[in-house]
Amino acid sequence: MSEELGDRYAVTLDLEGVRDKAGLMDRAAKALSLPDWFGRNWDALLDSLSDTTVWPPAAVKRGLLVVVRNWEPFAELDPDEWRIARDVLSEAADRTSFLDVVLALGGTSEL
């Protein structure tokens, strides 16, 4: 099975330097241009990712692709919070057929 993701509106959620849940929520709010009332908790993130009314306008028509970069250090630093984050991202993608989340491997383009 293959799926065409090239037309999706892509957003990069870069977790470089993120050390805790609060930092992850701040990065998600900025990357996804979430409204000021975004609750900065796991339920609010799940709801926001699943609710196309808070997506960027181009994503509503084309679908949303969230590329999570530099996640490995956070996953190693706080594996429990990372497990929750991964579960939230996965559940949001399962709920919303126009949402895909990918975890980018590697952190640099240097050889």
GROMACS .gro file of C-alpha atoms in nm:
model
  111
    1MET     CA    1   0.000   0.000   0.000
    2SER     CA    2   0.130   0.346  -0.082
    3GLU     CA    3  -0.007   0.687  -0.007
    4GLU     CA    4   0.068   1.015  -0.180
    5LEU     CA    5   0.189   1.265   0.078
    6GLY     CA    6   0.348   1.513  -0.162
    7ASP     CA    7   0.042   1.734  -0.181
    8ARG     CA    8   0.003   1.763   0.195
    9TYR     CA    9   0.074   2.093   0.370
   10ALA     CA   10   0.393   2.015   0.561
   11VAL     CA   11   0.477   2.149   0.905
   12THR     CA   12   0.806   2.075   1.080
   13LEU     CA   13   0.790   2.018   1.454
   14ASP     CA   14   1.155   2.054   1.551
   15LEU     CA   15   1.225   1.929   1.903
   16GLU     CA   16   1.592   2.029   1.910
   17GLY     CA   17   1.675   2.145   2.261
   18VAL     CA   18   1.337   2.046   2.405
   19ARG     CA   19   1.386   1.907   2.753
   20ASP     CA   20   1.034   1.872   2.890
   21LYS     CA   21   0.664   1.857   2.812
   22ALA     CA   22   0.624   2.236   2.842
   23GLY     CA   23   0.893   2.287   2.578
   24LEU     CA   24   0.729   2.036   2.347
   25MET     CA   25   0.393   2.209   2.386
   26ASP     CA   26   0.549   2.549   2.311
   27ARG     CA   27   0.714   2.411   1.996
   28ALA     CA   28   0.392   2.244   1.884
   29ALA     CA   29   0.191   2.562   1.941
   30LYS     CA   30   0.438   2.764   1.735
   31ALA     CA   31   0.490   2.509   1.455
   32LEU     CA   32   0.118   2.448   1.411
   33SER     CA   33   0.019   2.814   1.467
   34LEU     CA   34  -0.226   2.703   1.735
   35PRO     CA   35  -0.458   2.964   1.886
   36ASP     CA   36  -0.372   3.148   2.209
   37TRP     CA   37  -0.631   2.940   2.394
   38PHE     CA   38  -0.440   2.617   2.321
   39GLY     CA   39  -0.425   2.443   2.661
   40ARG     CA   40  -0.066   2.310   2.636
   41ASN     CA   41  -0.155   1.964   2.762
   42TRP     CA   42  -0.178   1.625   2.592
   43ASP     CA   43  -0.557   1.633   2.550
   44ALA     CA   44  -0.541   1.981   2.399
   45LEU     CA   45  -0.269   1.872   2.156
   46LEU     CA   46  -0.471   1.568   2.051
   47ASP     CA   47  -0.781   1.781   2.003
   48SER     CA   48  -0.591   2.046   1.805
   49LEU     CA   49  -0.427   1.793   1.575
   50SER     CA   50  -0.765   1.626   1.518
   51ASP     CA   51  -0.958   1.951   1.459
   52THR     CA   52  -0.914   2.088   1.108
   53THR     CA   53  -1.070   2.421   1.214
   54VAL     CA   54  -0.743   2.515   1.390
   55TRP     CA   55  -0.516   2.394   1.109
   56PRO     CA   56  -0.348   2.636   0.870
   57PRO     CA   57  -0.599   2.713   0.589
   58ALA     CA   58  -0.389   2.540   0.321
   59ALA     CA   59  -0.383   2.221   0.529
   60VAL     CA   60  -0.761   2.203   0.543
   61LYS     CA   61  -0.779   2.165   0.166
   62ARG     CA   62  -0.463   1.956   0.113
   63GLY     CA   63  -0.423   1.761   0.435
   64LEU     CA   64  -0.155   1.808   0.699
   65LEU     CA   65   0.182   1.638   0.723
   66VAL     CA   66   0.365   1.692   1.052
   67VAL     CA   67   0.734   1.606   1.033
   68VAL     CA   68   0.885   1.563   1.380
   69ARG     CA   69   1.260   1.627   1.375
   70ASN     CA   70   1.526   1.595   1.642
   71TRP     CA   71   1.298   1.391   1.865
   72GLU     CA   72   1.554   1.129   1.969
   73PRO     CA   73   1.728   1.335   2.243
   74PHE     CA   74   1.393   1.417   2.403
   75ALA     CA   75   1.289   1.052   2.382
   76GLU     CA   76   1.610   0.950   2.561
   77LEU     CA   77   1.588   1.229   2.819
   78ASP     CA   78   1.227   1.166   2.915
   79PRO     CA   79   1.105   0.833   2.777
   80ASP     CA   80   0.774   0.845   2.966
   81GLU     CA   81   0.672   1.184   2.823
   82TRP     CA   82   0.796   1.081   2.479
   83ARG     CA   83   0.580   0.767   2.492
   84ILE     CA   84   0.278   0.986   2.567
   85ALA     CA   85   0.373   1.230   2.290
   86ARG     CA   86   0.411   0.944   2.042
   87ASP     CA   87   0.076   0.799   2.147
   88VAL     CA   88  -0.094   1.138   2.108
   89LEU     CA   89   0.057   1.190   1.761
   90SER     CA   90  -0.044   0.840   1.658
   91GLU     CA   91  -0.399   0.871   1.789
   92ALA     CA   92  -0.445   1.206   1.615
   93ALA     CA   93  -0.334   1.054   1.285
   94ASP     CA   94  -0.570   0.760   1.340
   95ARG     CA   95  -0.861   0.997   1.408
   96THR     CA   96  -0.803   1.222   1.110
   97SER     CA   97  -0.754   1.077   0.764
   98PHE     CA   98  -0.613   1.409   0.638
   99LEU     CA   99  -0.332   1.405   0.898
  100ASP     CA  100  -0.005   1.218   0.876
  101VAL     CA  101   0.280   1.235   1.125
  102VAL     CA  102   0.631   1.117   1.044
  103LEU     CA  103   0.932   1.089   1.271
  104ALA     CA  104   1.242   1.202   1.085
  105LEU     CA  105   1.554   0.997   1.145
  106GLY     CA  106   1.891   1.164   1.178
  107GLY     CA  107   1.951   1.520   1.277
  108THR     CA  108   2.195   1.667   1.029
  109SER     CA  109   2.260   1.671   0.660
  110GLU     CA  110   2.637   1.641   0.710
  111LEU     CA  111   2.815   1.329   0.588
   0.00000   0.00000   0.00000
